[in-house]
Short mmCIF file of C-alpha atoms in Angstrom, two decimals:
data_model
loop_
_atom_site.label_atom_id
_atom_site.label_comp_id
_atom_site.label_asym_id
_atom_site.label_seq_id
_atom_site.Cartn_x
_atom_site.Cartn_y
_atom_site.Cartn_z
CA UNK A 1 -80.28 30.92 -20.67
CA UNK A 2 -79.72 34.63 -21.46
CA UNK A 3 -79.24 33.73 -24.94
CA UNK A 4 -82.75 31.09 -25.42
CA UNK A 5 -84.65 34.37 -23.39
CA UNK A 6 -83.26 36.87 -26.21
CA UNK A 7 -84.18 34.00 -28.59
CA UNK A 8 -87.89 34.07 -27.70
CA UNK A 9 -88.22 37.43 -27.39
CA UNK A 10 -87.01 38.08 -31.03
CA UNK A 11 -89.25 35.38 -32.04
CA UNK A 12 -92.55 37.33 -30.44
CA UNK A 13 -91.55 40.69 -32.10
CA UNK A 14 -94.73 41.31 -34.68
CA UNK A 15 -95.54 43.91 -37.03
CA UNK A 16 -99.34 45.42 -38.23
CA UNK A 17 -100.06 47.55 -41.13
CA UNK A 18 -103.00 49.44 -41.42
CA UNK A 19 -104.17 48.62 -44.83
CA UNK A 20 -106.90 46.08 -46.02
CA UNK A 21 -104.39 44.72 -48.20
CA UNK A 22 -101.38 44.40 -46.40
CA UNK A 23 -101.81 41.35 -44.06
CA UNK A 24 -100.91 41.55 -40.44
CA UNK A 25 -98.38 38.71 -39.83
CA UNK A 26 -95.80 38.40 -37.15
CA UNK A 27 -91.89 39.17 -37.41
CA UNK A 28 -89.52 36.47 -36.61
CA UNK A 29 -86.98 38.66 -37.35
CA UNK A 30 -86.01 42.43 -37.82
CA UNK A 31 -87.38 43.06 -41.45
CA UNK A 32 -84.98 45.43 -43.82
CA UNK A 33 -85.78 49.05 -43.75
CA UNK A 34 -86.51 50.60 -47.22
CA UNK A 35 -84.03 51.50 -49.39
CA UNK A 36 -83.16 55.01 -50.32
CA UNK A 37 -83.96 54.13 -53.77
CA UNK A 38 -87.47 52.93 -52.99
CA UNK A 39 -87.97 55.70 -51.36
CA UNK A 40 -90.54 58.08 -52.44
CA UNK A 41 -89.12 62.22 -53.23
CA UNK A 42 -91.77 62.61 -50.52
CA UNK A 43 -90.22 60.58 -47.94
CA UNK A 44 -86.82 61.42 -48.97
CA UNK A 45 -87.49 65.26 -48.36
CA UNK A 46 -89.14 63.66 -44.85
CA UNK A 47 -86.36 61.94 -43.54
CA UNK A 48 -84.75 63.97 -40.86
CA UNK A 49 -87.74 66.54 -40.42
CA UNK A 50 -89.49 67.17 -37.34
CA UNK A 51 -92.06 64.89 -36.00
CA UNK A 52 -93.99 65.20 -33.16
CA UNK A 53 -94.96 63.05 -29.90
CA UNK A 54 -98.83 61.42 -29.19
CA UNK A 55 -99.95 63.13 -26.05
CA UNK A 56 -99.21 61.36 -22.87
CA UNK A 57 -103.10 60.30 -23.00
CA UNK A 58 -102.64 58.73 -26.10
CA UNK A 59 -99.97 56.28 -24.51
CA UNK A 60 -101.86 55.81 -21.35
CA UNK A 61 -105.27 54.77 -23.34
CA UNK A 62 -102.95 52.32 -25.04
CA UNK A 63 -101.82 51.06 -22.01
CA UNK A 64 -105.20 50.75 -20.46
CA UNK A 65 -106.75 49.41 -23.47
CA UNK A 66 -104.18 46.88 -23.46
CA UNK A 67 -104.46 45.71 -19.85
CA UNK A 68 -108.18 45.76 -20.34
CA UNK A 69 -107.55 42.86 -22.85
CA UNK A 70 -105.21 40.86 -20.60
CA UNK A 71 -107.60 41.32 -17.69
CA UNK A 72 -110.49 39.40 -20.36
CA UNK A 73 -108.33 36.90 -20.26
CA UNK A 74 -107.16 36.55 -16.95
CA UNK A 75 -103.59 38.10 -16.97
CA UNK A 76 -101.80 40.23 -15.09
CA UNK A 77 -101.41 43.77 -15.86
CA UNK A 78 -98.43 45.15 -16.80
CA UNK A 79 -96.64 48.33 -15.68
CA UNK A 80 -95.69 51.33 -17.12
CA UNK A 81 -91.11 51.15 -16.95
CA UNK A 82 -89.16 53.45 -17.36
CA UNK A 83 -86.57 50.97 -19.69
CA UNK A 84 -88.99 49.68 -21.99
CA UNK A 85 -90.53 53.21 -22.55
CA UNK A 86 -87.04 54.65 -23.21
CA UNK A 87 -86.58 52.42 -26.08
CA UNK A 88 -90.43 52.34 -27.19
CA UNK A 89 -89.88 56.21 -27.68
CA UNK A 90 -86.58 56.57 -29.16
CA UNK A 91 -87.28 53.45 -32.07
CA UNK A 92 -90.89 55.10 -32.92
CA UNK A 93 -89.52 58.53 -33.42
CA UNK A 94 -86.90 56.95 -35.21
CA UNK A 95 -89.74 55.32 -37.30
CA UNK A 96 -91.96 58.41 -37.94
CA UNK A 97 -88.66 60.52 -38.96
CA UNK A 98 -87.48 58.06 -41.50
CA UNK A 99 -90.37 55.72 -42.26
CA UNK A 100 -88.00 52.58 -41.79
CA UNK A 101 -90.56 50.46 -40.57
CA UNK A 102 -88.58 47.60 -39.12
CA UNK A 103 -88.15 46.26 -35.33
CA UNK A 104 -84.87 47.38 -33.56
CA UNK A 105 -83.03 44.74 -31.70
CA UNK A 106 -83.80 43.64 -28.67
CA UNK A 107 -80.04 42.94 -27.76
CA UNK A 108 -79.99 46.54 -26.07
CA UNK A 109 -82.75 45.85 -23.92
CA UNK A 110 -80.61 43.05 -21.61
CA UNK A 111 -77.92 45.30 -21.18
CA UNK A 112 -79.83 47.98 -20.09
CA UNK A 113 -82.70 46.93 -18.34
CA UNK A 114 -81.75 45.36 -15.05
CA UNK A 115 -83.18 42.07 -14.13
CA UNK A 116 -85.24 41.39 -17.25
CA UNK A 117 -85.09 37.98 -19.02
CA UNK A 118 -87.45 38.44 -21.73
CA UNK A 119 -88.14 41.08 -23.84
CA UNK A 120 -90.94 41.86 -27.11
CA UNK A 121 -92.20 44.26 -29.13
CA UNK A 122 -94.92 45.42 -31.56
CA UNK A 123 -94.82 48.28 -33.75
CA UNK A 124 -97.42 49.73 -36.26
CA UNK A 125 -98.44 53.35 -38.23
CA UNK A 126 -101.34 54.24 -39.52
CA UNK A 127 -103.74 53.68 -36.95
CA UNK A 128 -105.01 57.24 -35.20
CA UNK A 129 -106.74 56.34 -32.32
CA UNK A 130 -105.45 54.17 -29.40
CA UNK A 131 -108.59 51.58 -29.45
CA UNK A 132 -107.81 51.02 -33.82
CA UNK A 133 -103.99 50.47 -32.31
CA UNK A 134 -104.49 47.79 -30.06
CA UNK A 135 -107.93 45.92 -31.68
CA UNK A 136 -105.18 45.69 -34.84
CA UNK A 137 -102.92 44.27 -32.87
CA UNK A 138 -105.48 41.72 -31.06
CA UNK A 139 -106.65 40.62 -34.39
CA UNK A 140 -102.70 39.06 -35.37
CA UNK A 141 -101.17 36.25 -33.94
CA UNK A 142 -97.76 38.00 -32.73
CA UNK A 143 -99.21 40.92 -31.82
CA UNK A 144 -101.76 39.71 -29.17
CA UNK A 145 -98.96 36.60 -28.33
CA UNK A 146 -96.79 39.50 -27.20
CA UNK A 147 -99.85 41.65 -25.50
CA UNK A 148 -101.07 38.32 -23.72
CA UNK A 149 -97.46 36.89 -22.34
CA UNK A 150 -97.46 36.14 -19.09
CA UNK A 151 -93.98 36.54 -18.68
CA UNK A 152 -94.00 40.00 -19.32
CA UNK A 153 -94.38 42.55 -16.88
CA UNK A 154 -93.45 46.02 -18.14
CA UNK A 155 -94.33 47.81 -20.58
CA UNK A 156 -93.06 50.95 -22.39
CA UNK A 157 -95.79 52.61 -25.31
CA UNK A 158 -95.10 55.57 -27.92
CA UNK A 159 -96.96 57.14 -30.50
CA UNK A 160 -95.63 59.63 -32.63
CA UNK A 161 -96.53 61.34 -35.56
CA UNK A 162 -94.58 61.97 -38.83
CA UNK A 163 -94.68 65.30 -40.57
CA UNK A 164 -97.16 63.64 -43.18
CA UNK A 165 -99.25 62.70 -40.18
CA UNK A 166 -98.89 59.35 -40.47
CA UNK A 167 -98.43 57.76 -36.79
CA UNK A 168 -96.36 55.21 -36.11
CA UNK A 169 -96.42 53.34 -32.66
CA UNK A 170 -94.48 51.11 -30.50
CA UNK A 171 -94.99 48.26 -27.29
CA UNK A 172 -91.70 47.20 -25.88
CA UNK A 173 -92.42 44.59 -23.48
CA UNK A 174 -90.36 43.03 -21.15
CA UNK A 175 -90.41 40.57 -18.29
#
């Protein structure tokens, strides 16, 4: 059961980029990270360098904004936890040092999070304010799957920002 759970929750991790170009589409699996070589010198000299957190506001006007769209439509709201928001902050700071824009695994999350059965996540960068975050991730599929679920009842949310400025931004669900 365990392993059909982890299934499903792999299967509702999304990802959103914030350019008119680059289509919003769902994950059904961790994409690769970039490749050294692809790399720009830019984000090479990056890598490593000090980023900084959102504010706590930030992540709570997330969090409301995101329970104000499952109240619309009639679902619970979830709950700030203090598992899913360990693992929402270490993965985005982990994005916005090294611009590896991928989903981490969800594996972790069973082991360390007692009593869960599911688990999801969206990620993102690029988006400044918390209401261009989670409108993004309302308009694709995955995203507002993962935001509406029903079976999921915590919630962990991080913003940080890269040394470029670019923020990157994380919702690690799980139920």
């Amino acid at each position: 059961m365990r392993i059909q759970t982890l299934a499903a929750g792999v299967l509702a991790a999304a990802l959103v980029l914030p350019t008119a170009q680059a289509a919003a589409h769902p994950s059904r699996a961790p994409s690769k990270a970039p490749s050294k070589a692809s790399s720009s010198a830019s984000e090479r000299a990056e890598r490593g360098a000090t980023v900084k957190p959102r504010s706590d506001a930030w992540e709570a006007k997330v969090l409301k904004l995101t329970n104000a769209r499952r109240k619309a439509h009639g679902v619970p709201p979830l709950k700030a936890g203090k598992c899913p928001d360990h693992f929402a902050e270490s993965w985005t700071r982990h994005m916005a040092r090294t611009h590896d824009f991928e989903h981490q695994s969800l594996s972790p999350f069973f082991r360390r999070c007692d009593g869960i059965s599911t688990a999801g996540e969206n990620i993102a960068y690029g988006y400044e304010t918390p209401r261009q975050l989670v409108s993004a991730w309302m308009h694709s599929k995955g995203h507002r799957e993962n935001i509406l679920n029903r079976r999921f009842h915590r919630i962990g949310v991080s913003g940080w920002r890269s040394t470029s400025g670019t923020t990157y931004a994380t919702q690690d669900f799980v139920g």
